[in-house]
């Protein structure tokens, strides 16, 4: 990072919520929201020809950009991506986008951005009237292409996938500054190596934040106006641990942070020494430390972390940014790849949890009033049995190649579980008829992430092989706090006594029926909560690989007997204000 020099512009800091620790120093790269920035202005007649040329040049620039992206796609890039870019190129070449806006400029004497935006709105309206769902959804492609053109017209730097080769080489020193990033956008960033990631909105356990954590780079959300206050190319420091961004730091601050950055890397290096050490407390309790993954490529990080299994594979990311749903074969290959790479270690694969903030496409917005309470996860799968059947068949086929377990998200009633079991049976029968091998006794687990399921955990434990507590949603639904909304992020607290009670009830239900209980929500990866969770009786934690070693360090310094008595004291409290200091005090013991 030798190119980083302090700036002479005035320095200031912005505060948000740190969602992934560490320190990054680099140049701001503004991810724009160009469509919102288009204004309308009139031009005098003598400037019309110039405006038309400006428009033509923008189209040409986008064409060249798209061609560069297509030719520089890595071999591992999903096949759809090239097709996707080709579609965008043909849309760009179509008269409706390359010619009609010029007629609008000439006729209405308006600026080019406004003209193409008007034309886009017209085309989108036409698409919306189409009955065929697939064709109707193509409106998103039109919007994306137009957004690219508008960005060029507005003189914005282009989006992440548009970076030039030269800029890509410097990605390590680039910090993404966005108003918001959808999980579908964020998953694409996995191909890049940015230094950090900051957004104006978002909550600690929003899926965007979870993905940011899985990129293992410092990230801050809920900065409110970062995109307005920071200029492209400005030098910024991101302190993910404190949730602070320093813009244009002075020489002294920069030197101080470079020192802190070195210390942080040193600590991370030291943690690596316990990678192969078994996660056992000082009095001999073994804890299974598993990893959460989003895409098969994450297995590399799982191995580097020393995890002894995968406790949550969020398969919905396989469905994002695709023109079509992945078919059985594509899903099978992805699941098999993970199962084989883990060489017999457990791989818990969760069935599709689409809906709420996880949409297939960055531009899809759910039109129901409360998407988190709507048709998501297992509810969606049961309402689309063909999609579910395809996934269950793919999972069963992959079970022949490793130690796969199936996990069902968002269960709230036993009838959902029973319907799922029927569909699983049906998938097994169809494979048997075709003589396709699979693991007949594949384990089936359920996520406990809706209070109704936690309260009724015993009944679920009776009919399942294992339980996994999804604390992200359990907290959201118990406390009635939207996990993606920064306005209520301060109320989102895993230590709330009601949340702890529900976790405790689930652990007891599992223990009573001899079924294993894991936590796979973000609580599992928070080292400040490790001692409490072990004390409450958990013996399996699944988290992002980047958190695993700091959690293991806590375990290695613990006495289970002491943790149990401490946890009992915590659970006896009904007041959050008493619980927080108590947990902090017990962590120091
Ligand atoms: C959870 O809700 O805790 C969980 C692990 O699932 P997700 O974060 O994918 O909703
Ligand atoms: Mg969940």
mmCIF file with all atom_site columns, N, CA and C in Angstrom, residues 501-548:
data_model
loop_
_atom_site.group_PDB
_atom_site.id
_atom_site.type_symbol
_atom_site.label_atom_id
_atom_site.label_alt_id
_atom_site.label_comp_id
_atom_site.label_asym_id
_atom_site.label_entity_id
_atom_site.label_seq_id
_atom_site.pdbx_PDB_ins_code
_atom_site.Cartn_x
_atom_site.Cartn_y
_atom_site.Cartn_z
_atom_site.occupancy
_atom_site.B_iso_or_equiv
_atom_site.pdbx_formal_charge
_atom_site.auth_seq_id
_atom_site.auth_comp_id
_atom_site.auth_asym_id
_atom_site.auth_atom_id
_atom_site.pdbx_PDB_model_num
ATOM 1   N N  . UNK A 1 501 ? -33.850 -17.285 26.967 1.00 0.00 ? 501 UNK A N  1
ATOM 2   C CA . UNK A 1 501 ? -34.799 -18.326 27.440 1.00 0.00 ? 501 UNK A CA 1
ATOM 3   C C  . UNK A 1 501 ? -35.164 -19.269 26.303 1.00 0.00 ? 501 UNK A C  1
ATOM 4   N N  . UNK A 1 502 ? -35.426 -18.702 25.121 1.00 0.00 ? 502 UNK A N  1
ATOM 5   C CA . UNK A 1 502 ? -35.814 -19.558 23.985 1.00 0.00 ? 502 UNK A CA 1
ATOM 6   C C  . UNK A 1 502 ? -34.662 -20.478 23.575 1.00 0.00 ? 502 UNK A C  1
ATOM 7   N N  . UNK A 1 503 ? -33.437 -19.934 23.630 1.00 0.00 ? 503 UNK A N  1
ATOM 8   C CA . UNK A 1 503 ? -32.273 -20.779 23.291 1.00 0.00 ? 503 UNK A CA 1
ATOM 9   C C  . UNK A 1 503 ? -32.169 -21.907 24.320 1.00 0.00 ? 503 UNK A C  1
ATOM 10  N N  . UNK A 1 504 ? -32.316 -21.533 25.574 1.00 0.00 ? 504 UNK A N  1
ATOM 11  C CA . UNK A 1 504 ? -32.194 -22.522 26.649 1.00 0.00 ? 504 UNK A CA 1
ATOM 12  C C  . UNK A 1 504 ? -33.271 -23.611 26.522 1.00 0.00 ? 504 UNK A C  1
ATOM 13  N N  . UNK A 1 505 ? -34.494 -23.200 26.192 1.00 0.00 ? 505 UNK A N  1
ATOM 14  C CA . UNK A 1 505 ? -35.578 -24.187 26.028 1.00 0.00 ? 505 UNK A CA 1
ATOM 15  C C  . UNK A 1 505 ? -35.245 -25.175 24.909 1.00 0.00 ? 505 UNK A C  1
ATOM 16  N N  . UNK A 1 506 ? -34.659 -24.655 23.841 1.00 0.00 ? 506 UNK A N  1
ATOM 17  C CA . UNK A 1 506 ? -34.330 -25.517 22.701 1.00 0.00 ? 506 UNK A CA 1
ATOM 18  C C  . UNK A 1 506 ? -33.223 -26.508 23.085 1.00 0.00 ? 506 UNK A C  1
ATOM 19  N N  . UNK A 1 507 ? -32.221 -25.992 23.812 1.00 0.00 ? 507 UNK A N  1
ATOM 20  C CA . UNK A 1 507 ? -31.125 -26.881 24.231 1.00 0.00 ? 507 UNK A CA 1
ATOM 21  C C  . UNK A 1 507 ? -31.677 -28.002 25.120 1.00 0.00 ? 507 UNK A C  1
ATOM 22  N N  . UNK A 1 508 ? -32.566 -27.626 26.031 1.00 0.00 ? 508 UNK A N  1
ATOM 23  C CA . UNK A 1 508 ? -33.134 -28.635 26.954 1.00 0.00 ? 508 UNK A CA 1
ATOM 24  C C  . UNK A 1 508 ? -33.962 -29.666 26.184 1.00 0.00 ? 508 UNK A C  1
ATOM 25  N N  . UNK A 1 509 ? -34.728 -29.191 25.199 1.00 0.00 ? 509 UNK A N  1
ATOM 26  C CA . UNK A 1 509 ? -35.559 -30.125 24.409 1.00 0.00 ? 509 UNK A CA 1
ATOM 27  C C  . UNK A 1 509 ? -34.666 -31.145 23.698 1.00 0.00 ? 509 UNK A C  1
ATOM 28  N N  . UNK A 1 510 ? -33.559 -30.651 23.124 1.00 0.00 ? 510 UNK A N  1
ATOM 29  C CA . UNK A 1 510 ? -32.632 -31.551 22.423 1.00 0.00 ? 510 UNK A CA 1
ATOM 30  C C  . UNK A 1 510 ? -32.039 -32.560 23.396 1.00 0.00 ? 510 UNK A C  1
ATOM 31  N N  . UNK A 1 511 ? -31.618 -32.056 24.569 1.00 0.00 ? 511 UNK A N  1
ATOM 32  C CA . UNK A 1 511 ? -30.973 -32.936 25.559 1.00 0.00 ? 511 UNK A CA 1
ATOM 33  C C  . UNK A 1 511 ? -31.970 -34.016 26.012 1.00 0.00 ? 511 UNK A C  1
ATOM 34  N N  . UNK A 1 512 ? -33.209 -33.625 26.237 1.00 0.00 ? 512 UNK A N  1
ATOM 35  C CA . UNK A 1 512 ? -34.220 -34.569 26.722 1.00 0.00 ? 512 UNK A CA 1
ATOM 36  C C  . UNK A 1 512 ? -34.444 -35.714 25.713 1.00 0.00 ? 512 UNK A C  1
ATOM 37  N N  . UNK A 1 513 ? -34.412 -35.356 24.435 1.00 0.00 ? 513 UNK A N  1
ATOM 38  C CA . UNK A 1 513 ? -34.708 -36.368 23.416 1.00 0.00 ? 513 UNK A CA 1
ATOM 39  C C  . UNK A 1 513 ? -33.453 -36.948 22.756 1.00 0.00 ? 513 UNK A C  1
ATOM 40  N N  . UNK A 1 514 ? -32.305 -36.571 23.303 1.00 0.00 ? 514 UNK A N  1
ATOM 41  C CA . UNK A 1 514 ? -31.048 -37.122 22.789 1.00 0.00 ? 514 UNK A CA 1
ATOM 42  C C  . UNK A 1 514 ? -30.729 -36.663 21.372 1.00 0.00 ? 514 UNK A C  1
ATOM 43  N N  . UNK A 1 515 ? -31.163 -35.446 21.013 1.00 0.00 ? 515 UNK A N  1
ATOM 44  C CA . UNK A 1 515 ? -30.867 -34.920 19.673 1.00 0.00 ? 515 UNK A CA 1
ATOM 45  C C  . UNK A 1 515 ? -29.871 -33.764 19.806 1.00 0.00 ? 515 UNK A C  1
ATOM 46  N N  . UNK A 1 516 ? -28.931 -33.712 18.886 1.00 0.00 ? 516 UNK A N  1
ATOM 47  C CA . UNK A 1 516 ? -27.918 -32.653 19.001 1.00 0.00 ? 516 UNK A CA 1
ATOM 48  C C  . UNK A 1 516 ? -28.534 -31.293 18.646 1.00 0.00 ? 516 UNK A C  1
ATOM 49  N N  . UNK A 1 517 ? -28.011 -30.268 19.326 1.00 0.00 ? 517 UNK A N  1
ATOM 50  C CA . UNK A 1 517 ? -28.486 -28.899 19.077 1.00 0.00 ? 517 UNK A CA 1
ATOM 51  C C  . UNK A 1 517 ? -27.266 -28.033 18.778 1.00 0.00 ? 517 UNK A C  1
ATOM 52  N N  . UNK A 1 518 ? -27.344 -27.303 17.682 1.00 0.00 ? 518 UNK A N  1
ATOM 53  C CA . UNK A 1 518 ? -26.250 -26.399 17.320 1.00 0.00 ? 518 UNK A CA 1
ATOM 54  C C  . UNK A 1 518 ? -26.777 -24.974 17.291 1.00 0.00 ? 518 UNK A C  1
ATOM 55  N N  . UNK A 1 519 ? -25.845 -24.011 17.276 1.00 0.00 ? 519 UNK A N  1
ATOM 56  C CA . UNK A 1 519 ? -26.235 -22.637 16.939 1.00 0.00 ? 519 UNK A CA 1
ATOM 57  C C  . UNK A 1 519 ? -25.501 -22.314 15.649 1.00 0.00 ? 519 UNK A C  1
ATOM 58  N N  . UNK A 1 520 ? -26.238 -21.813 14.649 1.00 0.00 ? 520 UNK A N  1
ATOM 59  C CA . UNK A 1 520 ? -25.567 -21.457 13.399 1.00 0.00 ? 520 UNK A CA 1
ATOM 60  C C  . UNK A 1 520 ? -25.802 -19.991 13.033 1.00 0.00 ? 520 UNK A C  1
ATOM 61  N N  . UNK A 1 521 ? -26.460 -19.238 13.916 1.00 0.00 ? 521 UNK A N  1
ATOM 62  C CA . UNK A 1 521 ? -26.627 -17.798 13.680 1.00 0.00 ? 521 UNK A CA 1
ATOM 63  C C  . UNK A 1 521 ? -25.346 -17.077 14.078 1.00 0.00 ? 521 UNK A C  1
ATOM 64  N N  . UNK A 1 522 ? -25.339 -15.773 13.905 1.00 0.00 ? 522 UNK A N  1
ATOM 65  C CA . UNK A 1 522 ? -24.124 -14.989 14.157 1.00 0.00 ? 522 UNK A CA 1
ATOM 66  C C  . UNK A 1 522 ? -23.662 -15.053 15.616 1.00 0.00 ? 522 UNK A C  1
ATOM 67  N N  . UNK A 1 523 ? -24.553 -15.387 16.539 1.00 0.00 ? 523 UNK A N  1
ATOM 68  C CA . UNK A 1 523 ? -24.156 -15.513 17.950 1.00 0.00 ? 523 UNK A CA 1
ATOM 69  C C  . UNK A 1 523 ? -23.028 -16.520 18.112 1.00 0.00 ? 523 UNK A C  1
ATOM 70  N N  . UNK A 1 524 ? -23.065 -17.571 17.273 1.00 0.00 ? 524 UNK A N  1
ATOM 71  C CA . UNK A 1 524 ? -22.071 -18.636 17.411 1.00 0.00 ? 524 UNK A CA 1
ATOM 72  C C  . UNK A 1 524 ? -20.656 -18.134 17.135 1.00 0.00 ? 524 UNK A C  1
ATOM 73  N N  . UNK A 1 525 ? -20.537 -17.105 16.321 1.00 0.00 ? 525 UNK A N  1
ATOM 74  C CA . UNK A 1 525 ? -19.209 -16.614 15.948 1.00 0.00 ? 525 UNK A CA 1
ATOM 75  C C  . UNK A 1 525 ? -18.750 -15.423 16.770 1.00 0.00 ? 525 UNK A C  1
ATOM 76  N N  . UNK A 1 526 ? -19.540 -15.038 17.770 1.00 0.00 ? 526 UNK A N  1
ATOM 77  C CA . UNK A 1 526 ? -19.164 -13.892 18.590 1.00 0.00 ? 526 UNK A CA 1
ATOM 78  C C  . UNK A 1 526 ? -18.435 -14.406 19.835 1.00 0.00 ? 526 UNK A C  1
ATOM 79  N N  . UNK A 1 527 ? -17.123 -14.191 19.856 1.00 0.00 ? 527 UNK A N  1
ATOM 80  C CA . UNK A 1 527 ? -16.304 -14.761 20.944 1.00 0.00 ? 527 UNK A CA 1
ATOM 81  C C  . UNK A 1 527 ? -16.738 -14.255 22.316 1.00 0.00 ? 527 UNK A C  1
ATOM 82  N N  . UNK A 1 528 ? -17.423 -13.123 22.360 1.00 0.00 ? 528 UNK A N  1
ATOM 83  C CA . UNK A 1 528 ? -17.882 -12.596 23.656 1.00 0.00 ? 528 UNK A CA 1
ATOM 84  C C  . UNK A 1 528 ? -19.049 -13.426 24.209 1.00 0.00 ? 528 UNK A C  1
ATOM 85  N N  . UNK A 1 529 ? -19.641 -14.266 23.345 1.00 0.00 ? 529 UNK A N  1
ATOM 86  C CA . UNK A 1 529 ? -20.792 -15.062 23.790 1.00 0.00 ? 529 UNK A CA 1
ATOM 87  C C  . UNK A 1 529 ? -20.447 -16.549 23.942 1.00 0.00 ? 529 UNK A C  1
ATOM 88  N N  . UNK A 1 530 ? -19.214 -16.913 23.571 1.00 0.00 ? 530 UNK A N  1
ATOM 89  C CA . UNK A 1 530 ? -18.858 -18.342 23.553 1.00 0.00 ? 530 UNK A CA 1
ATOM 90  C C  . UNK A 1 530 ? -19.044 -18.984 24.922 1.00 0.00 ? 530 UNK A C  1
ATOM 91  N N  . UNK A 1 531 ? -18.502 -18.333 25.960 1.00 0.00 ? 531 UNK A N  1
ATOM 92  C CA . UNK A 1 531 ? -18.550 -18.954 27.297 1.00 0.00 ? 531 UNK A CA 1
ATOM 93  C C  . UNK A 1 531 ? -19.998 -19.124 27.764 1.00 0.00 ? 531 UNK A C  1
ATOM 94  N N  . UNK A 1 532 ? -20.824 -18.142 27.460 1.00 0.00 ? 532 UNK A N  1
ATOM 95  C CA . UNK A 1 532 ? -22.226 -18.230 27.861 1.00 0.00 ? 532 UNK A CA 1
ATOM 96  C C  . UNK A 1 532 ? -22.909 -19.407 27.147 1.00 0.00 ? 532 UNK A C  1
ATOM 97  N N  . UNK A 1 533 ? -22.684 -19.506 25.833 1.00 0.00 ? 533 UNK A N  1
ATOM 98  C CA . UNK A 1 533 ? -23.358 -20.570 25.066 1.00 0.00 ? 533 UNK A CA 1
ATOM 99  C C  . UNK A 1 533 ? -22.924 -21.963 25.533 1.00 0.00 ? 533 UNK A C  1
ATOM 100 N N  . UNK A 1 534 ? -21.635 -22.107 25.819 1.00 0.00 ? 534 UNK A N  1
ATOM 101 C CA . UNK A 1 534 ? -21.156 -23.423 26.296 1.00 0.00 ? 534 UNK A CA 1
ATOM 102 C C  . UNK A 1 534 ? -21.768 -23.697 27.676 1.00 0.00 ? 534 UNK A C  1
ATOM 103 N N  . UNK A 1 535 ? -21.793 -22.657 28.507 1.00 0.00 ? 535 UNK A N  1
ATOM 104 C CA . UNK A 1 535 ? -22.384 -22.805 29.844 1.00 0.00 ? 535 UNK A CA 1
ATOM 105 C C  . UNK A 1 535 ? -23.858 -23.176 29.767 1.00 0.00 ? 535 UNK A C  1
ATOM 106 N N  . UNK A 1 536 ? -24.529 -22.726 28.739 1.00 0.00 ? 536 UNK A N  1
ATOM 107 C CA . UNK A 1 536 ? -25.962 -23.043 28.589 1.00 0.00 ? 536 UNK A CA 1
ATOM 108 C C  . UNK A 1 536 ? -26.165 -24.464 28.063 1.00 0.00 ? 536 UNK A C  1
ATOM 109 N N  . UNK A 1 537 ? -25.087 -25.095 27.622 1.00 0.00 ? 537 UNK A N  1
ATOM 110 C CA . UNK A 1 537 ? -25.197 -26.501 27.216 1.00 0.00 ? 537 UNK A CA 1
ATOM 111 C C  . UNK A 1 537 ? -24.925 -26.772 25.746 1.00 0.00 ? 537 UNK A C  1
ATOM 112 N N  . UNK A 1 538 ? -24.554 -25.763 24.983 1.00 0.00 ? 538 UNK A N  1
ATOM 113 C CA . UNK A 1 538 ? -24.302 -26.014 23.558 1.00 0.00 ? 538 UNK A CA 1
ATOM 114 C C  . UNK A 1 538 ? -22.949 -26.685 23.366 1.00 0.00 ? 538 UNK A C  1
ATOM 115 N N  . UNK A 1 539 ? -22.918 -27.649 22.467 1.00 0.00 ? 539 UNK A N  1
ATOM 116 C CA . UNK A 1 539 ? -21.654 -28.351 22.197 1.00 0.00 ? 539 UNK A CA 1
ATOM 117 C C  . UNK A 1 539 ? -21.302 -28.288 20.717 1.00 0.00 ? 539 UNK A C  1
ATOM 118 N N  . UNK A 1 540 ? -22.076 -27.532 19.963 1.00 0.00 ? 540 UNK A N  1
ATOM 119 C CA . UNK A 1 540 ? -21.813 -27.410 18.528 1.00 0.00 ? 540 UNK A CA 1
ATOM 120 C C  . UNK A 1 540 ? -22.111 -25.972 18.097 1.00 0.00 ? 540 UNK A C  1
ATOM 121 N N  . UNK A 1 541 ? -21.104 -25.333 17.525 1.00 0.00 ? 541 UNK A N  1
ATOM 122 C CA . UNK A 1 541 ? -21.289 -23.952 17.081 1.00 0.00 ? 541 UNK A CA 1
ATOM 123 C C  . UNK A 1 541 ? -20.839 -23.860 15.632 1.00 0.00 ? 541 UNK A C  1
ATOM 124 N N  . UNK A 1 542 ? -21.641 -23.199 14.814 1.00 0.00 ? 542 UNK A N  1
ATOM 125 C CA . UNK A 1 542 ? -21.259 -23.051 13.412 1.00 0.00 ? 542 UNK A CA 1
ATOM 126 C C  . UNK A 1 542 ? -21.229 -21.573 13.044 1.00 0.00 ? 542 UNK A C  1
ATOM 127 N N  . UNK A 1 543 ? -20.129 -21.148 12.449 1.00 0.00 ? 543 UNK A N  1
ATOM 128 C CA . UNK A 1 543 ? -19.910 -19.703 12.251 1.00 0.00 ? 543 UNK A CA 1
ATOM 129 C C  . UNK A 1 543 ? -19.097 -19.451 10.986 1.00 0.00 ? 543 UNK A C  1
ATOM 130 N N  . UNK A 1 544 ? -18.914 -18.189 10.656 1.00 0.00 ? 544 UNK A N  1
ATOM 131 C CA . UNK A 1 544 ? -18.049 -17.902 9.530  1.00 0.00 ? 544 UNK A CA 1
ATOM 132 C C  . UNK A 1 544 ? -16.628 -18.303 9.884  1.00 0.00 ? 544 UNK A C  1
ATOM 133 N N  . UNK A 1 545 ? -15.919 -18.898 8.933  1.00 0.00 ? 545 UNK A N  1
ATOM 134 C CA . UNK A 1 545 ? -14.584 -19.401 9.236  1.00 0.00 ? 545 UNK A CA 1
ATOM 135 C C  . UNK A 1 545 ? -13.682 -18.342 9.886  1.00 0.00 ? 545 UNK A C  1
ATOM 136 N N  . UNK A 1 546 ? -13.885 -17.078 9.513  1.00 0.00 ? 546 UNK A N  1
ATOM 137 C CA . UNK A 1 546 ? -12.986 -16.043 10.047 1.00 0.00 ? 546 UNK A CA 1
ATOM 138 C C  . UNK A 1 546 ? -13.134 -15.862 11.562 1.00 0.00 ? 546 UNK A C  1
ATOM 139 N N  . UNK A 1 547 ? -14.236 -16.320 12.140 1.00 0.00 ? 547 UNK A N  1
ATOM 140 C CA . UNK A 1 547 ? -14.427 -16.161 13.590 1.00 0.00 ? 547 UNK A CA 1
ATOM 141 C C  . UNK A 1 547 ? -13.968 -17.371 14.390 1.00 0.00 ? 547 UNK A C  1
ATOM 142 N N  . UNK A 1 548 ? -13.698 -18.450 13.680 1.00 0.00 ? 548 UNK A N  1
ATOM 143 C CA . UNK A 1 548 ? -13.546 -19.731 14.367 1.00 0.00 ? 548 UNK A CA 1
ATOM 144 C C  . UNK A 1 548 ? -12.394 -19.774 15.382 1.00 0.00 ? 548 UNK A C  1
#
